[in-house]
Coordinates of C-alpha atoms and ligand atoms in Angstrom, one line a residue:
M23 CA -12.2 -5.2 17.9
R24 CA -15.1 -5.8 15.5
T25 CA -14.4 -6.1 11.8
A26 CA -15.5 -3.3 9.4
L27 CA -18.3 -5.4 8.1
E28 CA -19.5 -6.2 11.6
I29 CA -19.6 -2.6 12.6
A30 CA -21.3 -1.6 9.4
N31 CA -24.0 -4.3 9.8
L32 CA -24.6 -3.3 13.4
V33 CA -24.8 0.4 12.6
R34 CA -27.1 -0.2 9.6
S35 CA -29.5 -2.3 11.7
G36 CA -29.4 0.3 14.5
E37 CA -27.8 -2.1 17.1
L38 CA -24.7 0.0 17.4
S39 CA -24.3 3.7 16.9
A40 CA -21.6 5.1 14.7
T41 CA -20.8 7.4 17.5
E42 CA -20.0 4.5 19.8
A43 CA -17.9 2.8 17.1
V44 CA -15.9 6.0 16.5
E45 CA -15.5 6.7 20.3
E46 CA -14.1 3.1 20.7
S47 CA -11.6 3.8 17.9
L48 CA -10.6 7.1 19.4
A49 CA -10.1 5.6 22.8
S50 CA -7.9 2.8 21.3
I51 CA -5.8 5.4 19.5
E52 CA -5.4 7.5 22.6
A53 CA -4.3 4.5 24.7
Q54 CA -1.8 3.1 22.2
E55 CA -0.6 6.1 20.1
P56 CA 2.2 7.3 22.5
Q57 CA 3.8 3.8 22.1
I58 CA 3.0 3.1 18.4
H59 CA 2.9 6.5 16.6
A60 CA 0.7 5.3 13.8
F61 CA -0.9 8.7 13.1
N62 CA 0.4 12.1 12.0
T63 CA -3.0 13.7 12.6
V64 CA -6.2 12.6 14.5
V65 CA -9.4 14.5 13.7
A66 CA -11.5 13.5 16.7
D67 CA -14.0 16.3 16.7
R68 CA -14.6 16.0 13.0
A69 CA -15.0 12.2 13.3
L70 CA -17.6 12.5 16.1
D71 CA -19.5 15.1 14.0
R72 CA -19.6 12.7 11.0
A73 CA -20.5 9.8 13.2
R74 CA -23.5 11.7 14.6
A75 CA -24.6 12.5 11.0
V76 CA -24.5 8.8 10.2
D77 CA -26.6 8.0 13.3
Q78 CA -29.1 10.7 12.2
A79 CA -29.4 9.1 8.8
V80 CA -30.1 5.7 10.4
A81 CA -32.6 7.2 12.7
A82 CA -34.3 8.9 9.8
G83 CA -34.6 5.5 8.1
S84 CA -32.0 5.9 5.4
D85 CA -29.0 3.6 4.7
P86 CA -25.7 5.3 5.1
G87 CA -23.9 2.7 3.0
P88 CA -21.8 -0.5 3.1
L89 CA -19.2 1.1 5.5
A90 CA -21.8 2.8 7.8
G91 CA -20.0 4.1 10.9
V92 CA -16.7 2.3 10.2
P93 CA -13.8 4.3 11.6
I94 CA -11.0 4.5 8.9
A95 CA -7.5 6.0 8.6
L96 CA -5.8 7.2 5.5
K97 CA -2.1 7.3 4.7
D98 CA -0.9 10.9 4.9
N99 CA -0.3 11.1 1.2
M100 CA -4.0 11.3 0.2
C101 CA -5.5 14.8 -0.1
T102 CA -8.1 15.6 2.6
S103 CA -9.8 19.0 2.2
G104 CA -8.8 21.3 5.1
I105 CA -6.9 18.5 6.9
P106 CA -3.1 18.5 6.9
T107 CA -1.5 16.2 4.2
T108 CA 2.2 16.0 4.8
C109 CA 3.6 12.9 3.1
S110 CA 5.6 12.7 6.4
S111 CA 7.9 15.4 4.9
K112 CA 9.0 18.7 6.3
I113 CA 8.5 20.2 2.9
L114 CA 4.7 19.7 3.2
D115 CA 4.4 20.1 7.0
G116 CA 1.2 22.1 7.7
W117 CA -0.1 22.0 4.1
K118 CA -3.9 21.7 3.9
P119 CA -5.2 20.6 0.5
P120 CA -8.1 22.5 -0.9
Y121 CA -9.8 19.4 -2.1
D122 CA -10.5 15.7 -1.3
A123 CA -9.1 12.8 -3.1
T124 CA -11.7 10.7 -5.0
I125 CA -11.2 7.9 -2.5
V126 CA -12.1 10.3 0.4
E127 CA -15.4 11.1 -1.3
K128 CA -16.2 7.5 -2.1
L129 CA -15.5 6.4 1.5
A130 CA -17.6 9.2 2.9
G131 CA -20.3 8.3 0.5
A132 CA -20.3 4.7 1.8
G133 CA -20.7 5.9 5.4
A134 CA -17.1 5.5 6.6
V135 CA -15.8 8.0 9.2
L136 CA -12.2 9.3 8.8
V137 CA -10.4 9.4 12.2
G138 CA -7.0 10.4 11.0
K139 CA -4.0 10.4 8.7
T140 CA -1.3 7.8 9.1
N141 CA 2.5 8.0 9.2
L142 CA 4.6 6.8 6.2
D143 CA 8.2 6.8 4.9
E144 CA 8.7 10.3 3.5
F145 CA 6.8 10.5 0.1
A146 CA 6.3 6.7 0.4
M147 CA 9.9 5.9 -0.2
G148 CA 11.0 3.1 2.1
S149 CA 10.1 -0.2 3.7
S150 CA 10.1 0.5 7.4
T151 CA 8.6 3.9 8.1
E152 CA 12.0 4.9 9.5
N153 CA 12.2 7.6 6.7
S154 CA 9.3 9.6 8.2
A155 CA 10.4 13.2 9.0
F156 CA 8.1 12.9 12.1
G157 CA 9.6 9.8 13.7
P158 CA 9.0 6.1 13.0
T159 CA 5.9 4.0 13.6
R160 CA 6.4 1.0 15.8
N161 CA 5.1 -2.5 15.1
P162 CA 2.2 -3.2 17.5
L163 CA 3.2 -6.8 17.8
N164 CA 6.6 -5.8 19.2
P165 CA 7.5 -2.1 19.5
S166 CA 11.2 -2.7 19.1
L167 CA 10.5 -3.8 15.5
V168 CA 9.5 -1.8 12.4
P169 CA 6.0 -2.1 11.0
G170 CA 7.3 -2.2 7.4
G171 CA 6.6 0.5 5.0
S172 CA 6.0 2.8 3.4
S173 CA 2.4 2.6 4.7
G174 CA 3.6 1.5 8.1
G175 CA 1.2 3.8 10.0
S176 CA -1.9 2.4 8.2
A177 CA -0.7 -1.2 8.8
A178 CA 0.0 -0.6 12.5
A179 CA -3.4 1.2 13.0
V180 CA -5.2 -1.9 11.8
A181 CA -2.9 -4.4 13.5
A182 CA -3.3 -2.5 16.8
N183 CA -7.1 -2.4 16.4
M184 CA -7.2 1.4 16.4
V185 CA -9.3 1.2 13.3
P186 CA -10.7 -1.9 11.5
L187 CA -9.9 -0.4 8.0
S188 CA -7.1 1.8 6.7
F189 CA -5.7 2.7 3.3
G190 CA -2.2 2.9 1.9
S191 CA -0.5 3.4 -1.4
D192 CA 1.6 0.7 -3.1
T193 CA 4.3 1.7 -5.7
G194 CA 6.6 -1.2 -5.1
G195 CA 5.1 -3.1 -2.2
S196 CA 4.1 -0.4 0.3
I197 CA 0.7 -2.0 1.2
R198 CA 1.6 -5.7 1.0
Q199 CA 5.0 -5.6 2.8
P200 CA 3.8 -3.7 5.9
A201 CA 0.6 -5.9 5.9
A202 CA 2.9 -8.9 6.0
L203 CA 5.1 -7.5 8.8
C204 CA 2.1 -6.5 11.0
G205 CA 0.0 -9.5 10.3
T206 CA -2.9 -7.8 8.4
V207 CA -4.4 -8.3 5.0
G208 CA -3.2 -5.8 2.4
L209 CA -4.4 -5.4 -1.2
K210 CA -2.7 -3.7 -4.1
P211 CA -5.4 -3.5 -6.8
T212 CA -4.9 -3.5 -10.6
Y213 CA -3.3 -0.3 -11.8
G214 CA -6.2 2.0 -12.8
A215 CA -8.9 0.1 -10.8
V216 CA -8.8 2.7 -8.0
S217 CA -8.6 6.4 -8.8
R218 CA -5.3 8.1 -8.0
Y219 CA -6.9 11.6 -8.1
G220 CA -5.8 13.3 -4.9
L221 CA -3.0 10.7 -4.2
V222 CA 0.3 12.7 -3.9
A223 CA 2.3 11.2 -6.8
F224 CA 5.5 9.2 -6.2
A225 CA 5.9 7.1 -9.4
S226 CA 2.7 7.7 -11.4
S227 CA 3.0 4.6 -13.6
L228 CA 3.2 2.3 -10.5
D229 CA 1.2 4.0 -7.7
Q230 CA -2.1 2.4 -6.6
I231 CA -4.3 2.8 -3.5
G232 CA -5.6 -0.1 -1.5
P233 CA -6.9 -1.3 1.9
F234 CA -5.5 -2.8 5.1
T235 CA -7.9 -5.0 7.1
N236 CA -8.0 -7.8 9.6
T237 CA -10.1 -10.0 7.3
V238 CA -10.2 -10.9 3.6
A239 CA -14.0 -10.1 3.5
D240 CA -13.3 -6.5 4.8
A241 CA -10.7 -6.0 2.1
A242 CA -13.3 -7.1 -0.5
V243 CA -15.9 -4.6 0.6
A244 CA -13.3 -1.9 0.9
F245 CA -12.1 -2.6 -2.7
E246 CA -15.6 -2.6 -4.0
T247 CA -16.2 0.8 -2.3
I248 CA -13.1 2.6 -3.6
G249 CA -12.8 1.0 -7.1
G250 CA -14.4 2.1 -10.3
H251 CA -14.0 4.6 -13.1
D252 CA -13.1 8.2 -12.3
P253 CA -12.9 10.7 -15.1
R254 CA -10.6 12.9 -13.0
D255 CA -7.8 10.2 -13.3
T256 CA -6.9 9.7 -16.9
T257 CA -5.3 6.3 -16.1
S258 CA -8.5 5.1 -14.5
I259 CA -10.0 2.0 -16.2
P260 CA -13.4 2.8 -17.7
Q261 CA -15.1 -0.2 -16.3
P262 CA -17.1 -1.0 -13.2
V263 CA -15.1 -2.4 -10.2
P264 CA -15.1 -6.2 -10.3
N265 CA -17.4 -7.9 -7.7
V266 CA -15.0 -9.7 -5.4
T267 CA -17.3 -10.5 -2.4
E268 CA -19.0 -13.1 -4.6
A269 CA -15.6 -14.9 -5.0
L270 CA -15.0 -15.3 -1.3
E271 CA -17.3 -18.4 -0.9
R272 CA -16.1 -20.2 -4.1
G273 CA -13.4 -22.3 -2.5
A274 CA -10.3 -23.4 -4.5
D275 CA -11.7 -26.3 -6.4
G276 CA -10.2 -26.3 -9.9
L277 CA -8.3 -23.1 -9.3
R278 CA -4.9 -23.2 -11.1
V279 CA -2.2 -21.9 -8.9
G280 CA 1.4 -21.3 -10.0
V281 CA 4.1 -21.0 -7.3
I282 CA 6.8 -18.6 -8.5
A283 CA 10.1 -20.7 -8.5
E284 CA 12.4 -17.7 -8.4
M285 CA 10.8 -16.5 -5.1
M286 CA 10.9 -20.0 -3.5
G287 CA 14.6 -20.4 -3.0
G288 CA 15.3 -20.2 -6.7
A289 CA 17.3 -17.5 -8.4
I290 CA 16.4 -14.8 -5.8
E291 CA 18.3 -15.3 -2.5
G292 CA 17.9 -14.0 1.0
F293 CA 14.6 -15.6 2.1
E294 CA 14.1 -16.7 5.7
P295 CA 13.6 -20.5 5.8
E296 CA 10.4 -20.1 7.8
V297 CA 9.0 -17.7 5.2
L298 CA 9.6 -20.2 2.5
A299 CA 8.1 -23.0 4.7
R300 CA 4.9 -21.1 5.3
T301 CA 4.5 -20.3 1.6
R302 CA 4.9 -24.0 0.8
E303 CA 2.3 -24.8 3.4
A304 CA 0.0 -22.2 1.8
A305 CA 0.4 -23.9 -1.5
D306 CA -0.4 -27.2 0.1
A307 CA -3.5 -25.7 1.7
L308 CA -4.7 -24.5 -1.7
A309 CA -4.0 -28.0 -3.1
A310 CA -5.9 -29.6 -0.2
A311 CA -8.9 -27.4 -1.1
G312 CA -8.9 -28.7 -4.6
A313 CA -6.6 -26.3 -6.4
E314 CA -4.1 -27.6 -9.1
V315 CA -0.8 -26.3 -7.8
E316 CA 2.5 -26.3 -9.9
E317 CA 5.8 -24.5 -9.9
V318 CA 6.2 -21.9 -12.6
S319 CA 9.3 -19.9 -13.6
L320 CA 9.1 -16.2 -14.3
E321 CA 12.7 -15.6 -15.2
S322 CA 12.6 -11.9 -15.8
T323 CA 11.2 -11.1 -12.4
I324 CA 14.7 -11.4 -11.0
Y325 CA 15.5 -8.1 -12.8
G326 CA 12.4 -6.4 -11.3
L327 CA 14.2 -4.7 -8.5
S328 CA 16.8 -3.2 -10.8
A329 CA 14.2 -2.0 -13.2
Y330 CA 12.1 -0.5 -10.4
Y331 CA 15.0 1.4 -8.9
L332 CA 15.5 3.2 -12.3
I333 CA 11.8 3.7 -13.3
A334 CA 10.5 4.7 -9.8
P335 CA 13.2 7.3 -9.1
A336 CA 13.0 8.6 -12.6
E337 CA 9.3 9.3 -12.2
A338 CA 9.9 10.6 -8.6
S339 CA 12.5 13.1 -9.8
S340 CA 9.9 14.5 -12.2
N341 CA 7.0 14.4 -9.8
L342 CA 8.9 16.0 -6.9
A343 CA 10.1 18.9 -9.0
R344 CA 7.0 20.8 -8.0
Y345 CA 8.2 21.2 -4.4
D346 CA 10.3 24.3 -5.2
G347 CA 9.0 26.8 -2.7
V348 CA 6.9 28.5 -5.3
R349 CA 4.3 26.0 -6.6
Y350 CA 4.5 23.7 -3.5
G351 CA 6.5 23.3 -0.4
N352 CA 7.5 25.3 2.7
R353 CA 9.8 28.0 1.4
V354 CA 13.2 28.7 2.9
A355 CA 14.1 32.2 1.9
Q356 CA 17.9 32.3 1.5
G357 CA 20.4 34.0 -0.9
T358 CA 19.6 36.6 -3.5
S359 CA 18.2 34.6 -6.4
T360 CA 15.2 32.3 -7.0
A361 CA 17.7 29.5 -7.6
D362 CA 19.2 30.0 -4.2
M363 CA 15.8 29.9 -2.6
M364 CA 14.9 26.7 -4.4
V365 CA 18.1 25.0 -3.4
A366 CA 17.6 26.1 0.3
T367 CA 14.0 24.9 0.2
R368 CA 14.7 21.5 -1.2
T369 CA 17.9 21.0 0.9
A370 CA 16.0 21.7 4.2
G371 CA 12.7 20.1 3.1
F372 CA 13.6 16.7 1.9
G373 CA 15.2 13.9 3.9
A374 CA 18.2 11.7 2.8
E375 CA 16.2 9.0 1.0
V376 CA 14.1 11.4 -1.0
K377 CA 17.2 13.2 -2.1
R378 CA 18.8 9.9 -3.1
R379 CA 15.8 9.0 -5.2
I380 CA 15.8 12.4 -6.9
M381 CA 19.5 12.1 -7.7
L382 CA 19.2 8.5 -9.0
G383 CA 16.2 9.4 -11.1
T384 CA 17.7 12.6 -12.6
Y385 CA 20.8 10.6 -13.5
A386 CA 18.9 7.8 -15.1
L387 CA 17.0 10.3 -17.2
S388 CA 20.0 12.5 -18.2
A389 CA 20.7 12.7 -21.9
G390 CA 23.9 10.6 -21.9
Y391 CA 22.4 7.8 -19.8
Y392 CA 18.8 7.7 -20.8
D393 CA 19.1 4.7 -23.1
A394 CA 21.5 2.8 -21.0
F395 CA 19.4 3.1 -17.8
Y396 CA 15.9 4.4 -18.1
G397 CA 15.3 2.9 -21.6
K398 CA 16.7 -0.5 -20.6
A399 CA 14.6 -0.6 -17.5
Q400 CA 11.5 0.0 -19.6
R401 CA 12.4 -2.9 -21.9
V402 CA 12.9 -5.1 -18.8
R403 CA 9.5 -4.0 -17.7
T404 CA 8.0 -5.3 -20.9
L405 CA 9.8 -8.6 -20.5
I406 CA 8.3 -9.0 -17.0
I407 CA 4.8 -8.2 -18.4
D408 CA 5.3 -10.9 -21.1
D409 CA 6.5 -13.4 -18.5
F410 CA 3.4 -12.8 -16.4
N411 CA 1.0 -13.0 -19.4
A412 CA 2.5 -16.3 -20.4
A413 CA 2.1 -17.6 -16.9
Y414 CA -1.6 -16.5 -16.7
E415 CA -2.3 -18.6 -19.8
K416 CA -1.8 -21.6 -17.6
F417 CA -2.7 -20.3 -14.1
D418 CA -5.5 -18.3 -12.5
V419 CA -3.3 -16.9 -9.8
L420 CA 0.4 -17.1 -8.7
L421 CA 1.8 -17.5 -5.2
S422 CA 4.9 -16.3 -3.5
P423 CA 6.1 -14.9 -0.1
T424 CA 5.2 -11.2 0.3
S425 CA 8.4 -10.3 2.1
P426 CA 11.6 -12.3 2.3
C427 CA 11.7 -11.7 6.1
V428 CA 9.4 -11.1 9.1
A429 CA 9.4 -7.7 10.9
F430 CA 13.0 -6.6 11.7
P431 CA 14.5 -4.2 14.4
F432 CA 15.0 -0.5 13.9
G433 CA 18.3 0.3 12.2
A434 CA 18.8 -3.3 11.0
K435 CA 18.7 -2.4 7.3
A436 CA 20.6 0.9 7.4
D437 CA 22.2 0.3 4.0
P438 CA 19.7 1.4 1.3
L439 CA 20.2 -1.7 -0.9
T440 CA 19.5 -4.0 2.0
M441 CA 16.3 -2.2 2.5
Y442 CA 15.3 -2.2 -1.2
L443 CA 15.7 -6.0 -1.2
N444 CA 12.6 -6.2 1.0
D445 CA 10.4 -5.5 -2.0
V446 CA 11.8 -8.2 -4.3
C447 CA 8.6 -10.2 -4.4
T448 CA 6.1 -7.3 -4.5
I449 CA 7.7 -5.0 -7.2
P450 CA 7.0 -7.2 -10.3
S451 CA 3.2 -6.8 -9.8
N452 CA 3.6 -3.0 -9.8
L453 CA 5.7 -3.1 -13.0
A454 CA 3.1 -5.2 -14.7
G455 CA 0.1 -3.2 -13.2
H456 CA -1.4 -6.4 -11.8
P457 CA -3.3 -6.9 -8.6
A458 CA -1.8 -8.8 -5.6
I459 CA -2.9 -9.4 -2.0
S460 CA -0.9 -10.3 1.1
V461 CA -2.7 -12.6 3.5
P462 CA -1.3 -13.5 7.0
F463 CA -0.3 -17.1 7.0
R464 CA 0.9 -18.4 10.4
T465 CA 4.2 -17.3 11.9
G466 CA 7.9 -17.4 11.2
A467 CA 11.0 -16.5 13.2
N468 CA 10.3 -15.2 16.7
D469 CA 6.6 -16.1 16.3
L470 CA 6.1 -13.1 14.0
P471 CA 3.5 -13.1 11.2
V472 CA 4.4 -14.3 7.7
G473 CA 2.5 -12.9 4.8
V474 CA 1.8 -14.9 1.7
Q475 CA 1.2 -13.1 -1.6
V476 CA -1.4 -14.1 -4.1
L477 CA -0.9 -12.4 -7.5
G478 CA -3.4 -12.2 -10.4
P479 CA -3.6 -10.8 -13.9
M480 CA -5.1 -7.4 -14.9
L481 CA -8.5 -7.1 -13.2
G482 CA -8.1 -10.6 -11.8
E483 CA -9.1 -9.4 -8.3
A484 CA -11.9 -12.0 -8.0
A485 CA -9.5 -14.9 -8.4
I486 CA -7.0 -13.5 -5.8
F487 CA -9.8 -12.9 -3.3
Q488 CA -11.0 -16.5 -4.0
A489 CA -7.5 -17.9 -3.1
A490 CA -7.0 -15.4 -0.2
A491 CA -10.3 -16.5 1.5
V492 CA -9.1 -20.2 1.3
L493 CA -5.7 -19.3 2.8
E494 CA -7.4 -17.2 5.6
T495 CA -9.4 -20.2 6.6
A496 CA -6.5 -22.6 6.4
A497 CA -4.2 -20.3 8.4
Ligands
LIG522 N1 9.8 0.2 -0.6 C1 9.7 0.6 -2.0 C2 10.3 2.0 -2.2 O1 11.0 2.4 -1.3 C3 8.2 0.7 -2.3 C4 7.6 1.9 -1.8 C5 6.1 2.0 -2.2 O2 5.5 1.1 -2.6 N2 5.6 3.2 -2.0 O3 10.3 2.5 -3.2

């Protein structure tokens, strides 16, 4: 399939119609969807209408924008006016938001055409898409394996060439980890660089929206399209989005790269040897391109996972309180009191992992344990930020594996803690609010793709794109 940039350039110059591009995408979805289940909803008629409007604009001599006619998919936790937005949860099954998320408006404004909403772990809690209430997504490279998660549907849709561009959300790794497991590029931007208005909240201090693509250049144009200040999101950074396309041609000459020792067989255990070997090769490739590569220790990152599993559930327990059958959520009328109705609604509406998070978070925030758990986790978060800031005085970017392992079989990580360990390399960037990108870098066990992670400081997207472009060429 063509890349997003190829489609947009052909559509803008009139060599390809948006209608043809969208028809191709819909045909690919129809052929593969029974096997893969990447989508919760496909909006074929609406997509074809929008594509015709793009074609009319081109015919009338106007430019529909940098993503003209590009078929796109959105994780089903982003609000789309009049189109179901379920978070892959029974509690929101059938809910149609009355408004569009900012990202939806920005993408439409750039000429992109939404073809559907993708499957996820319920409320974005998970690393395999097995927690979806509507059945799992399968990895297009091997349908007996998970695509990763929680944005597994978005990753699979791009890996299977159903669309060249999709979007996910990343709270602890949910864009980068599925990108790694499916062999696509996945970017988690700086916290506040992309508006969260209309993204259904999981853990508000960690959530960020970002793209999945087959090329680094497509991720760059996608980020430039969706980024920038939004007054409707109070955590949005009041600055223009950094230009990252410029950085793609810079090469790695003089780039200072720190390889995170803890994630390379140091203090953190459980990495597949092939994953570590590919990450070392990626470091060598950057050095060969002129980068100064050194190991660096970020000691507090080993506590990232523990801190995350207090902070994220704490915020989730608060954010998910709104699904009470009154304000939001499919009501189950039962018993004689409002409390009975709320208990029945939440018992029937939420799956096991969501309930686990709500209980963990409520406990961590409870009066007697607040200081011991939530308060301590926040202090660890500050230590992690300090460690990163010290590292970025010496380095432009940092390097690590994205996931400790390649794609794994369904049911292989049935114990929650085993599943949580998948995000050990991705979580620290969320806690710090920093950007990071996963780039496919050759293959590991069973010839499955390995993702290498490039991390950068606050608004350091240009540097991570610079390194990512070099890795893409070397791979
Ligand atoms: N897998 C992690 C979790 O379950 C991260 C999820 C995410 O980034 N949305 O919380």
